[in-house]
PDB file of C-alpha atoms in Angstrom:
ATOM      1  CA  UNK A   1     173.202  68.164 117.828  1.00 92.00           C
ATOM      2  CA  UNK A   2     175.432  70.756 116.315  1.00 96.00           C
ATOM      3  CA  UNK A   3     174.041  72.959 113.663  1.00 97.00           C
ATOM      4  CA  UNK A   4     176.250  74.358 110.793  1.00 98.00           C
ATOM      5  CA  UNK A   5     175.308  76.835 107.873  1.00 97.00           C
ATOM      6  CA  UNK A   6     177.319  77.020 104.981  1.00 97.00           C
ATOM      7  CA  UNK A   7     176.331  79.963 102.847  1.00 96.00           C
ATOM      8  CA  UNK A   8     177.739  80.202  99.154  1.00 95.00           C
ATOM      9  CA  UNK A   9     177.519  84.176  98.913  1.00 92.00           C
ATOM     10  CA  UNK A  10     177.706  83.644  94.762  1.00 86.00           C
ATOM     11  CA  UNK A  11     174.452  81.674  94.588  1.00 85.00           C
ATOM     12  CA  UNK A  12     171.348  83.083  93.191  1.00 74.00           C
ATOM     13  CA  UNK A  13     173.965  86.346  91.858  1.00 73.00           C
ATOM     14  CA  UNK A  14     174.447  86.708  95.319  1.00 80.00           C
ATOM     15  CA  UNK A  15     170.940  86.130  97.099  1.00 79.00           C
ATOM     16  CA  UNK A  16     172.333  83.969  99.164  1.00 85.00           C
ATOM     17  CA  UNK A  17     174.810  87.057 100.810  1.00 87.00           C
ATOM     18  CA  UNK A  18     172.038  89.631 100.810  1.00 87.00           C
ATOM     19  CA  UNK A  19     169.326  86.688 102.566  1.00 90.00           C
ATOM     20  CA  UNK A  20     171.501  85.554 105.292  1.00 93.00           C
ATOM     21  CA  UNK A  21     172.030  88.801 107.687  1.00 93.00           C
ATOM     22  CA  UNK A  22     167.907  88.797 107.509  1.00 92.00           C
ATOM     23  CA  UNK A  23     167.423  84.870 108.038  1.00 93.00           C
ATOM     24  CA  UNK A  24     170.607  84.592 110.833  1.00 94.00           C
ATOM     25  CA  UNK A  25     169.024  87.479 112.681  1.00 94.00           C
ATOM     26  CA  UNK A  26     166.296  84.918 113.622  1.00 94.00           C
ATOM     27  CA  UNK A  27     168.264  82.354 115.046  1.00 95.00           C
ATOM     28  CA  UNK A  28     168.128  81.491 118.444  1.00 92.00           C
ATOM     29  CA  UNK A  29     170.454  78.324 118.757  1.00 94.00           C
ATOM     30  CA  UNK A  30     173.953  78.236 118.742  1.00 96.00           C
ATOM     31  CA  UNK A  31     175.087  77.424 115.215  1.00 96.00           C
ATOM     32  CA  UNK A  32     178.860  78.010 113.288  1.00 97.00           C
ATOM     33  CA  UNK A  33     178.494  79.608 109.799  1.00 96.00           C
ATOM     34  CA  UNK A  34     181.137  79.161 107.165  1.00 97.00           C
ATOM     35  CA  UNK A  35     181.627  81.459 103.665  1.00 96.00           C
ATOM     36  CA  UNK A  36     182.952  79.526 100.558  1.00 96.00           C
ATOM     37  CA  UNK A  37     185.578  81.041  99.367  1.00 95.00           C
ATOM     38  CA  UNK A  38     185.170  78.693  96.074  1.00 94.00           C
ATOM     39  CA  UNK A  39     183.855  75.968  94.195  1.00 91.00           C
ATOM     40  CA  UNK A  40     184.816  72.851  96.028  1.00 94.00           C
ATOM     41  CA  UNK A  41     185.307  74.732  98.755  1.00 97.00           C
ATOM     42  CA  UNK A  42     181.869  73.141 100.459  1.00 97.00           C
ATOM     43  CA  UNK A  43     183.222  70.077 100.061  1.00 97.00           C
ATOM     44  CA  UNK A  44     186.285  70.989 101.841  1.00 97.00           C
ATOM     45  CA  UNK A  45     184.152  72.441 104.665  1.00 98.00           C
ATOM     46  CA  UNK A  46     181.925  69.281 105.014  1.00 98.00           C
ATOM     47  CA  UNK A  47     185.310  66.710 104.502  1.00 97.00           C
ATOM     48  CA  UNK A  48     186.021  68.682 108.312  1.00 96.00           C
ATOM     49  CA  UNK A  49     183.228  67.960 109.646  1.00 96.00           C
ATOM     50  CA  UNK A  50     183.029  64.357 108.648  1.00 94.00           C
ATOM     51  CA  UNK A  51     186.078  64.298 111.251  1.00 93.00           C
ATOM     52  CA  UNK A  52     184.836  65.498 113.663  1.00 92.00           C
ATOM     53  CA  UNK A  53     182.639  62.190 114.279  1.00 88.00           C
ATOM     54  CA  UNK A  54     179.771  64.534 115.699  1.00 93.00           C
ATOM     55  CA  UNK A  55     175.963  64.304 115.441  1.00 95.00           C
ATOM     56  CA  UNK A  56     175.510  67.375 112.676  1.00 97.00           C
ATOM     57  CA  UNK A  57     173.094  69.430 111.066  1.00 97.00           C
ATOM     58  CA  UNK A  58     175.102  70.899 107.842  1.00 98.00           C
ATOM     59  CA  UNK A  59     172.600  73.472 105.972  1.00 97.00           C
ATOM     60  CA  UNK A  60     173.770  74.543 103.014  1.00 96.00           C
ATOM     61  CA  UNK A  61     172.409  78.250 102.343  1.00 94.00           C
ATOM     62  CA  UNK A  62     172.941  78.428  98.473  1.00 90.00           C
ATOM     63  CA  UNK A  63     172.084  76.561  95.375  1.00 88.00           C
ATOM     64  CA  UNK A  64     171.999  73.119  93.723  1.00 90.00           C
ATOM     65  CA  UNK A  65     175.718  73.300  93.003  1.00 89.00           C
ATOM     66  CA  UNK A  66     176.394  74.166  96.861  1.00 93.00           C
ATOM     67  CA  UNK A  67     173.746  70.866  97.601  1.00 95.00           C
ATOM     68  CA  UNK A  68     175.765  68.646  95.438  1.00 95.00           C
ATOM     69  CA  UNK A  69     179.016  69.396  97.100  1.00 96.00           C
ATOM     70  CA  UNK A  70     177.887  68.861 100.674  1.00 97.00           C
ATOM     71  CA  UNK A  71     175.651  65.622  99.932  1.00 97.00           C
ATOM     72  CA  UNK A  72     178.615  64.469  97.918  1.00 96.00           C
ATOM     73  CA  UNK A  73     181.111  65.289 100.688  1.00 97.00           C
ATOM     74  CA  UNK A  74     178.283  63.786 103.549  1.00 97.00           C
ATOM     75  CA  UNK A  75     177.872  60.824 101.565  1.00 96.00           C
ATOM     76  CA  UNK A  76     178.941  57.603 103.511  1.00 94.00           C
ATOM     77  CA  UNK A  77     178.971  59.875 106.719  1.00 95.00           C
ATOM     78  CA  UNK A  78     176.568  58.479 110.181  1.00 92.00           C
ATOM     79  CA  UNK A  79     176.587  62.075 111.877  1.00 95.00           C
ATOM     80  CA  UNK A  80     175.641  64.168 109.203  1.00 97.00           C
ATOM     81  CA  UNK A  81     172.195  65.392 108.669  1.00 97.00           C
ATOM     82  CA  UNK A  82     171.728  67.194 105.069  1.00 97.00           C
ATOM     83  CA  UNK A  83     169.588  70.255 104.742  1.00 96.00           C
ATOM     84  CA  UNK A  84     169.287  72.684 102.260  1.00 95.00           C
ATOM     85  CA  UNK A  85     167.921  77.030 102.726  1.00 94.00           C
ATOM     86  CA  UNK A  86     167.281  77.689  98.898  1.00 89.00           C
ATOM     87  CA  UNK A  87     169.494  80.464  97.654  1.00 86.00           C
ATOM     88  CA  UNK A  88     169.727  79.973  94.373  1.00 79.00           C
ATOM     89  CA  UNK A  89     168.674  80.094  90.816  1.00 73.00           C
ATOM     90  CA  UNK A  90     167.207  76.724  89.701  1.00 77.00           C
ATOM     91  CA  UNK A  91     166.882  75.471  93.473  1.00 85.00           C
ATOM     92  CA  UNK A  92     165.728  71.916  91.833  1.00 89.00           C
ATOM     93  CA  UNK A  93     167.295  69.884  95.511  1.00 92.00           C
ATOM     94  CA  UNK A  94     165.160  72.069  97.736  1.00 90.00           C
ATOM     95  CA  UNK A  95     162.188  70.638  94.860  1.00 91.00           C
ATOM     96  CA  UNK A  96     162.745  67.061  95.895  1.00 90.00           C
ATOM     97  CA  UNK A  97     164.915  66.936  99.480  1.00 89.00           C
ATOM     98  CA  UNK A  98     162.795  69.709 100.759  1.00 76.00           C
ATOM     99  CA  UNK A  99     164.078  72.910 102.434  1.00 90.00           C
ATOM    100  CA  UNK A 100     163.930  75.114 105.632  1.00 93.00           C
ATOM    101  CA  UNK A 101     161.984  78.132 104.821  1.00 90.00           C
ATOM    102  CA  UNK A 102     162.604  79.560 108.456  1.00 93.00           C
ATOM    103  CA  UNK A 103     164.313  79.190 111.310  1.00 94.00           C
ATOM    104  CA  UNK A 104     161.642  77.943 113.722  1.00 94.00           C
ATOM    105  CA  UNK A 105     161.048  74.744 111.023  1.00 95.00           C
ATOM    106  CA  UNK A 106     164.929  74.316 112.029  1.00 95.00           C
ATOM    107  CA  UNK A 107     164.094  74.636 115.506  1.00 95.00           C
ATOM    108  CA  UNK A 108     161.241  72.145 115.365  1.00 94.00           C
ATOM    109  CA  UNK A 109     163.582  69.884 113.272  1.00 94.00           C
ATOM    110  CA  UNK A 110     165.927  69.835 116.423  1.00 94.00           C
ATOM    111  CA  UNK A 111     163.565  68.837 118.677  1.00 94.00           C
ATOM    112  CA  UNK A 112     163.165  65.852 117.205  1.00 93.00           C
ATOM    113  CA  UNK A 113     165.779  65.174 114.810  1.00 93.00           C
ATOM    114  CA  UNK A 114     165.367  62.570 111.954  1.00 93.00           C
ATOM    115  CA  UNK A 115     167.262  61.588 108.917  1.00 93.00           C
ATOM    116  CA  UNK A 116     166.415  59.160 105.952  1.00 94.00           C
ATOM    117  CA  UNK A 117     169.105  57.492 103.891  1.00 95.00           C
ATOM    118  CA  UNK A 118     169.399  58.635 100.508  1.00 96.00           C
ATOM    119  CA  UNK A 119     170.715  57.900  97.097  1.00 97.00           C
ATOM    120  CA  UNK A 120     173.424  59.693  95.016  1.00 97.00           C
ATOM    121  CA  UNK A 121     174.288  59.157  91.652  1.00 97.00           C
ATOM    122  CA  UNK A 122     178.012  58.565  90.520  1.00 97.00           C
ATOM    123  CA  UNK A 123     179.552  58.699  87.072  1.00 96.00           C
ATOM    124  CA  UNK A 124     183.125  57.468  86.431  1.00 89.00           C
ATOM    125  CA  UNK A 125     185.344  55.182  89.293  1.00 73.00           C
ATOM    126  CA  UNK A 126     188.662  56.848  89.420  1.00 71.00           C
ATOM    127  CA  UNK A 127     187.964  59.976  89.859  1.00 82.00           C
ATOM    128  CA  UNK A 128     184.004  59.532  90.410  1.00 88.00           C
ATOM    129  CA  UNK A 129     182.035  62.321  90.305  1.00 93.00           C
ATOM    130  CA  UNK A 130     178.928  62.005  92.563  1.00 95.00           C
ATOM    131  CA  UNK A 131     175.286  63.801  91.752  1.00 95.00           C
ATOM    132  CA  UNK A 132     172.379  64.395  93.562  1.00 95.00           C
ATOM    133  CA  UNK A 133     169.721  65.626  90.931  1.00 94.00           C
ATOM    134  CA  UNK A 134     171.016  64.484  87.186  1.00 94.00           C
ATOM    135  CA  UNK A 135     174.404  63.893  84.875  1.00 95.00           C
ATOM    136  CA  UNK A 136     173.743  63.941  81.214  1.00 91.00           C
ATOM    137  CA  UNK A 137     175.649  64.620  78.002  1.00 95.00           C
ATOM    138  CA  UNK A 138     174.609  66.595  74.992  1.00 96.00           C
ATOM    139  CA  UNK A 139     172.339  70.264  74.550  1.00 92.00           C
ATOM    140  CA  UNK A 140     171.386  70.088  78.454  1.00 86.00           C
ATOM    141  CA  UNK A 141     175.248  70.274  78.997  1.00 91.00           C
ATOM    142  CA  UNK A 142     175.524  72.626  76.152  1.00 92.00           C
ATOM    143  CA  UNK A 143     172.563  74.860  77.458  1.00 85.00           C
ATOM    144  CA  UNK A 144     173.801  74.526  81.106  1.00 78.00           C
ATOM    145  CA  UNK A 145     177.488  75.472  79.848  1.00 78.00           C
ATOM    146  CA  UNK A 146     176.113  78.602  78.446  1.00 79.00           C
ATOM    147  CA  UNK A 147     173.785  79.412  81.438  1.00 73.00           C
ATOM    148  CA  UNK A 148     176.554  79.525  83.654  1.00 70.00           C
ATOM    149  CA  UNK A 149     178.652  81.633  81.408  1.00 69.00           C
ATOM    150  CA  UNK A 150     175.990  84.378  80.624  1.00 63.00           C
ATOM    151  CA  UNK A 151     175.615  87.878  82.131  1.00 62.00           C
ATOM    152  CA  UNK A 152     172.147  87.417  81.092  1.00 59.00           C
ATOM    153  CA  UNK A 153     171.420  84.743  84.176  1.00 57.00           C
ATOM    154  CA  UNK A 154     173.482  87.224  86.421  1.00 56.00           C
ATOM    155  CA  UNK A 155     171.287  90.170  85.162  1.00 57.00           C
ATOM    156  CA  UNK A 156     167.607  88.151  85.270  1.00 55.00           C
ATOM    157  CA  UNK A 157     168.985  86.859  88.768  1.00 55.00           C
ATOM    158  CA  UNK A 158     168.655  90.410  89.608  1.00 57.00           C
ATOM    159  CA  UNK A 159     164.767  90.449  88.978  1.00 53.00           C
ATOM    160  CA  UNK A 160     164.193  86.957  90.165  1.00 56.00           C
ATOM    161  CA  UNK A 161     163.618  85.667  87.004  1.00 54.00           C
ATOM    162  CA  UNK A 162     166.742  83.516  87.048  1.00 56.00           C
ATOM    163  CA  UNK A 163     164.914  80.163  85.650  1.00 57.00           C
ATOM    164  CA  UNK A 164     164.077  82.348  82.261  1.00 60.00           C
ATOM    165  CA  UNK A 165     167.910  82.345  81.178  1.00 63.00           C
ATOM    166  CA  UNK A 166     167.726  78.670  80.943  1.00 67.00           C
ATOM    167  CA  UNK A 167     164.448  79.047  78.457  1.00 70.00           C
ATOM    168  CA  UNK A 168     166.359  81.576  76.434  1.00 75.00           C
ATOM    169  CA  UNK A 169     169.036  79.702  75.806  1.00 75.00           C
ATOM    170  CA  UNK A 170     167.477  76.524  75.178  1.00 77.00           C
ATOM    171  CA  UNK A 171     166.379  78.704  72.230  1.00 79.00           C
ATOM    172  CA  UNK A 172     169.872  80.111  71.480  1.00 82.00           C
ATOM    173  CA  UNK A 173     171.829  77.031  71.601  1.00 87.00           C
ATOM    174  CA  UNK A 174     169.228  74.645  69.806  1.00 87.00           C
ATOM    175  CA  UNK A 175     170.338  76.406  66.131  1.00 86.00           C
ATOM    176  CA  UNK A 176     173.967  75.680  66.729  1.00 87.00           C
ATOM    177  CA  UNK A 177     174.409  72.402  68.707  1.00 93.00           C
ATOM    178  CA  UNK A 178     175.474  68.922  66.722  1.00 94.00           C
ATOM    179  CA  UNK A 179     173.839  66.349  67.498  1.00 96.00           C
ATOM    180  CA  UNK A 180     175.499  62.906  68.122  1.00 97.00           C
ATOM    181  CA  UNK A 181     175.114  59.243  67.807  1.00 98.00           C
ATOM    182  CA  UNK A 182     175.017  57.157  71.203  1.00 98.00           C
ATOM    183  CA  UNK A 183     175.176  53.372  72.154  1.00 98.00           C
ATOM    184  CA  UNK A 184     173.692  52.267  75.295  1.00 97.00           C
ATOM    185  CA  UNK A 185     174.580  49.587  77.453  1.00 97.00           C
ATOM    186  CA  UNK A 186     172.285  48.434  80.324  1.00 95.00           C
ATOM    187  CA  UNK A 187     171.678  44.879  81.846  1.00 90.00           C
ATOM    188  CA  UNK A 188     173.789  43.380  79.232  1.00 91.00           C
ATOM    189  CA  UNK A 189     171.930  44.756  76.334  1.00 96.00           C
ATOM    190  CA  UNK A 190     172.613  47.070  73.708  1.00 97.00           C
ATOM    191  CA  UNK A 191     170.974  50.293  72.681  1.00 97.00           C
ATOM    192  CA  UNK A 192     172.358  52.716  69.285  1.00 98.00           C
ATOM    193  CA  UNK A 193     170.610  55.714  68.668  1.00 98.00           C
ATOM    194  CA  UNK A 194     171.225  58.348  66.088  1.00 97.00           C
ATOM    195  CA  UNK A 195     170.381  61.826  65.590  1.00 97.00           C
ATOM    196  CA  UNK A 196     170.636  62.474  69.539  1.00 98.00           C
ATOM    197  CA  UNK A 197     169.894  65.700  71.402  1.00 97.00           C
ATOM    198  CA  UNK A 198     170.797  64.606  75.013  1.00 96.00           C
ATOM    199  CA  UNK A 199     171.127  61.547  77.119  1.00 97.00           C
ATOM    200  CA  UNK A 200     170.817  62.575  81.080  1.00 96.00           C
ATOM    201  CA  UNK A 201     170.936  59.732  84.141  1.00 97.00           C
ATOM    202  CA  UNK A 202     168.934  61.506  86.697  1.00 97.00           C
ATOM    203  CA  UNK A 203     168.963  60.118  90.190  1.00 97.00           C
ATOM    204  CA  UNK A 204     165.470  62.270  91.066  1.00 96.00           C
ATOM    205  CA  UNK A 205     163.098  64.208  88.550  1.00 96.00           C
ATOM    206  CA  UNK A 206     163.793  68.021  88.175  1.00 93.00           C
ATOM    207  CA  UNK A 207     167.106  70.061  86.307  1.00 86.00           C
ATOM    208  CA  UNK A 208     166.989  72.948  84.413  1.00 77.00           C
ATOM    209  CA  UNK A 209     165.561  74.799  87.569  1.00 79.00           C
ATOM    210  CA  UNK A 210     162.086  72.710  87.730  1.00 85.00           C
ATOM    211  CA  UNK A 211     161.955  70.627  84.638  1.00 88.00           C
ATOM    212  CA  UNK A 212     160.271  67.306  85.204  1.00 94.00           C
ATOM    213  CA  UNK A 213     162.791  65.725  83.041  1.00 94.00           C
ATOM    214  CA  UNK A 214     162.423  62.017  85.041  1.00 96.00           C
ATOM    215  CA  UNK A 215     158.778  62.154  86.501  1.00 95.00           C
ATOM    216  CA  UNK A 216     159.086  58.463  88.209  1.00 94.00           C
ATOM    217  CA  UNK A 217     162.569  58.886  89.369  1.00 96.00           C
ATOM    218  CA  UNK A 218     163.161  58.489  93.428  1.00 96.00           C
ATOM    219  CA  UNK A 219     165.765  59.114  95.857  1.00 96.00           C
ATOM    220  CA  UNK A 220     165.234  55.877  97.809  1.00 95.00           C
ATOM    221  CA  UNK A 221     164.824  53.308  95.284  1.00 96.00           C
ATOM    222  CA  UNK A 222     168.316  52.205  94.358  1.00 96.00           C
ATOM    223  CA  UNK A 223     168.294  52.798  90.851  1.00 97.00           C
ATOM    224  CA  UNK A 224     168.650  55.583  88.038  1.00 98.00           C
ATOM    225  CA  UNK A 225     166.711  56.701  85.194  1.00 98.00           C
ATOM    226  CA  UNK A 226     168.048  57.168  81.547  1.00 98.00           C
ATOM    227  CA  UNK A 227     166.555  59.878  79.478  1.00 97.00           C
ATOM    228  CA  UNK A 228     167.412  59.925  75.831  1.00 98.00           C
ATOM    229  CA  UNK A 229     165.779  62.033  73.126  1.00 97.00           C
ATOM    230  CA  UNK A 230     166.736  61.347  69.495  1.00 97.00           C
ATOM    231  CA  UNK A 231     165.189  62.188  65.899  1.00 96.00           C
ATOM    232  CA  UNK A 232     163.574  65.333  66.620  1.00 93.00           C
ATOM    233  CA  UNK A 233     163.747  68.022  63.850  1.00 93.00           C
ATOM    234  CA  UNK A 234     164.899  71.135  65.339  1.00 88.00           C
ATOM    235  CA  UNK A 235     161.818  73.110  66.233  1.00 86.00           C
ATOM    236  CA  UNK A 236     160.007  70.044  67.390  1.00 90.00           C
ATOM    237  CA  UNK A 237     162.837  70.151  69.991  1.00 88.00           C
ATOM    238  CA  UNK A 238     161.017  73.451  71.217  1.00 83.00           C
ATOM    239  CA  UNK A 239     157.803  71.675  71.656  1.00 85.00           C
ATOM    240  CA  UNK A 240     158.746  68.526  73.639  1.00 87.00           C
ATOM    241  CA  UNK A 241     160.911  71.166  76.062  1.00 80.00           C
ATOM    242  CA  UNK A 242     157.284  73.047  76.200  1.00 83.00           C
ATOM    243  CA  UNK A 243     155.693  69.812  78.082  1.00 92.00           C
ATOM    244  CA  UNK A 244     158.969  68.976  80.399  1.00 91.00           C
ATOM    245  CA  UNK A 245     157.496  70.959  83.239  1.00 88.00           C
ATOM    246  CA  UNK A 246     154.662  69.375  83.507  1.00 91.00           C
ATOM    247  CA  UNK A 247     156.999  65.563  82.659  1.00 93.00           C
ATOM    248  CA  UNK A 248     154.315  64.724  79.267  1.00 94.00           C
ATOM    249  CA  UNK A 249     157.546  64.635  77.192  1.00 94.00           C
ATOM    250  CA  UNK A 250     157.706  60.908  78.165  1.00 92.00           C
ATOM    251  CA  UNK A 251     154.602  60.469  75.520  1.00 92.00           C
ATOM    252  CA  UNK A 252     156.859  61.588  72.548  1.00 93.00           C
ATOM    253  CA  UNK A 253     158.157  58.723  70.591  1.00 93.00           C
ATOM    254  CA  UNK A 254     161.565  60.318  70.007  1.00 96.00           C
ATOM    255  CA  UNK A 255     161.732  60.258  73.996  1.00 96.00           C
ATOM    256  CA  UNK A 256     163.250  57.070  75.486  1.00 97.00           C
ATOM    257  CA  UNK A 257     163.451  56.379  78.859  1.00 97.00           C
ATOM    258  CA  UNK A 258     165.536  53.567  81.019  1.00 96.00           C
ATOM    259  CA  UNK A 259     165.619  52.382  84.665  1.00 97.00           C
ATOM    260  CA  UNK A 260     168.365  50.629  85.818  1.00 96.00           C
ATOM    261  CA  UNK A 261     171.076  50.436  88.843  1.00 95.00           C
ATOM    262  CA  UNK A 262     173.674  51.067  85.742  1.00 96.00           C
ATOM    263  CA  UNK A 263     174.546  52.521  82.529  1.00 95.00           C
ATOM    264  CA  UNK A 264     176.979  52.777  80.086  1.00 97.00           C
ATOM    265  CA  UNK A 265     177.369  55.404  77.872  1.00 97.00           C
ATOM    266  CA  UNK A 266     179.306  55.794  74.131  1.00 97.00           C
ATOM    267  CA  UNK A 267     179.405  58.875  71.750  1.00 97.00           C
ATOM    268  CA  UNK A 268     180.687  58.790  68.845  1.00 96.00           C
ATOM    269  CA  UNK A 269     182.295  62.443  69.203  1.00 96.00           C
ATOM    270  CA  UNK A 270     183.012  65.168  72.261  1.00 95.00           C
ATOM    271  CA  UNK A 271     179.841  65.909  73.379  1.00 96.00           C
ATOM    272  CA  UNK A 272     179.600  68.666  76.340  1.00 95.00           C
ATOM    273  CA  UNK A 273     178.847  67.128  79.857  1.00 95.00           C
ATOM    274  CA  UNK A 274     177.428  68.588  82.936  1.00 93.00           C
ATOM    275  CA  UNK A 275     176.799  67.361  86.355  1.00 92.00           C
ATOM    276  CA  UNK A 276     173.810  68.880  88.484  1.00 90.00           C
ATOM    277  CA  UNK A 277     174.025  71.340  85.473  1.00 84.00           C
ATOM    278  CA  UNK A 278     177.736  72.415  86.340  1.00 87.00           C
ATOM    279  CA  UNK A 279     179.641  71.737  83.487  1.00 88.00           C
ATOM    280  CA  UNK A 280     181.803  68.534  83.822  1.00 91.00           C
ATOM    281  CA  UNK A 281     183.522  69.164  80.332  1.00 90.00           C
ATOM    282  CA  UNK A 282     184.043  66.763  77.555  1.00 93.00           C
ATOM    283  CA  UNK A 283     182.252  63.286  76.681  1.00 93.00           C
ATOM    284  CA  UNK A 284     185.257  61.114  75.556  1.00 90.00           C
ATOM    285  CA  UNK A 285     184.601  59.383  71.907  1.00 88.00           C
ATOM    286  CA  UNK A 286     187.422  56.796  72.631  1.00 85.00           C
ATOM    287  CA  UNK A 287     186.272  56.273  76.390  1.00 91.00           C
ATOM    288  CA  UNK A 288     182.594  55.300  77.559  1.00 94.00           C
ATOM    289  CA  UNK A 289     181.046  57.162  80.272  1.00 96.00           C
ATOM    290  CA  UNK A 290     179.752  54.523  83.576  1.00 96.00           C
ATOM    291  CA  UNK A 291     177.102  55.683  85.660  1.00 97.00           C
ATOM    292  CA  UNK A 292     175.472  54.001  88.455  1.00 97.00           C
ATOM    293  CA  UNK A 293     174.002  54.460  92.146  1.00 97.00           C
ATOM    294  CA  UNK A 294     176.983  54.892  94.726  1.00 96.00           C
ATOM    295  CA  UNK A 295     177.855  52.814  97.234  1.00 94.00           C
ATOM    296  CA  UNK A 296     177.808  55.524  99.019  1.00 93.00           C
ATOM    297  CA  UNK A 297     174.551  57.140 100.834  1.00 96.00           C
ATOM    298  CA  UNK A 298     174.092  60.439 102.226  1.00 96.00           C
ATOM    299  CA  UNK A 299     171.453  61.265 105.524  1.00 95.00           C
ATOM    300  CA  UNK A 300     169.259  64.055 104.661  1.00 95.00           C
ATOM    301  CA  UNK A 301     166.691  65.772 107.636  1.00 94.00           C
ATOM    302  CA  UNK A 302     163.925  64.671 107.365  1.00 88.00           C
ATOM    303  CA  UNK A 303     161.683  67.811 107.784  1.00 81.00           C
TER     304      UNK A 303
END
């Protein structure tokens, strides 16, 4: 089996750059290592190897964004094994796909090599976009949006404390975000819901770098969870994001939660998007948003 890092030297305000000379000095297999250069540029790297029609083991050595590019690119692919050295900020894949933490668990790995078949989550048809942690519309897009725009992650990246710049501005954004009406469709029902804060389809159940937003979600199940909150006054907001962690927000009333192999979802207005909390830009008013379980699987080691 060939083994393949690709390291995302942005990830983590560059952890990734400054953990890899350390970690690669360790290795004692043959291996290629590729830089991105760019977003999308993981998925460019993995696209190759698909070609190559070789038994693979593609670690990505970076963050969730870096994860979603090569499971996306992997997905559908019978050589490619899926692993993940945590580099990031909010490192929510390595939380359910697991991780390497060293090289000797990749050595072990290799001695007996294993991979599981596992779900990814797709929003839209032509062009899909394909998810492995969550997709959602509304002030988790709006919070992620401003995350990833901050100098205040890059600066709290510096101390480690990365997963705080969410927390801060969940408090920043929460006085200036509109909320949104949203119509559901699911099984050939129909759901309207007013006042909402967020709706996010989440394929397994951390974002936000450890949130429990979808406790009973699973990666092998064939099917998606819905998350919608609605009718919360402002500051109560504050308190159901208190309990996510620990996934108790699903006892609120105001919290509504779906399973299903497909949704459909309306807004009345542009509502900011984000998949595996990179933002996707603009909810459509005039054109719903279709989300389901791709066809598609991708082959992640199992450690």
């Amino acid at each position: 089996m060939e083994i393949v890092f690709i390291i995302n030297p942005t990830a983590g305000n560059g952890a990734a750059l400054r953990k890899w000379p350390k970690f690669s000095e360790t290795i004692d297999f043959p291996f290629e290592q590729f830089v991105t250069r760019s977003p999308g540029h993981a998925f460019q790297l993995v696209e190759q190897l698909k070609e190559r029609e070789r038994k693979t083991l593609v670690i990505g050595f970076g963050g969730d964004g870096t994860m979603r590019e090569i499971a996306a690119a992997a997905a559908g692919s019978k050589h490619l094994f899926i692993a993940s050295v945590p580099a990031g900020s909010g490192n929510d894949f390595a939380r359910t796909f697991g991780c390497f933490s060293s090289t000797q668990e990749i050595s072990r790995f290799l001695a007996s090599p294993k991979g599981q078949l596992t779900d990814i989550g797709q929003v839209g048809v032509q062009p899909e976009q394909l998810f492995t942690s969550s997709s959602g519309l509304g002030f988790d897009a709006a919070v992620a949006h401003a995350v990833n725009r901050s100098r205040t992650k890059l600066w709290l990246n510096k101390f480690r404390l990365g997963k705080l710049a969410y927390l801060i501005f969940v408090v920043t954004t929460l006085f200036a975000f509109k909320k949104f009406c949203l119509t559901v469709e699911l099984n050939g029902a129909v759901y309207h819901y007013e006042d909402v804060w967020l709706a996010t389809v989440s394929n397994q159940p951390y974002f936000g770098g450890g949130m429990k937003i979808s406790p009973n979600s699973s990666v092998h199940d064939g099917l998606l969870e819905l998350t919608v909150v609605h009718r919360l006054p402002r500051l109560k907001l504050l308190a159901v994001f208190g309990t996510v962690f620990s996934g108790s927000h699903t006892k609120f009333s105001e919290v509504v939660q779906f399973s299903g192999k497909h949704f459909s979802l309306a807004v009345d207005c542009p509502v900011p998007r984000h998949v595996d909390g990179d933002d996707a830009g603009m909810a459509d008013a005039q054109e719903p948003l279709e989300f389901c379980v791709s066809a598609k699987q991708w082959q992640q080691a199992k450690l």
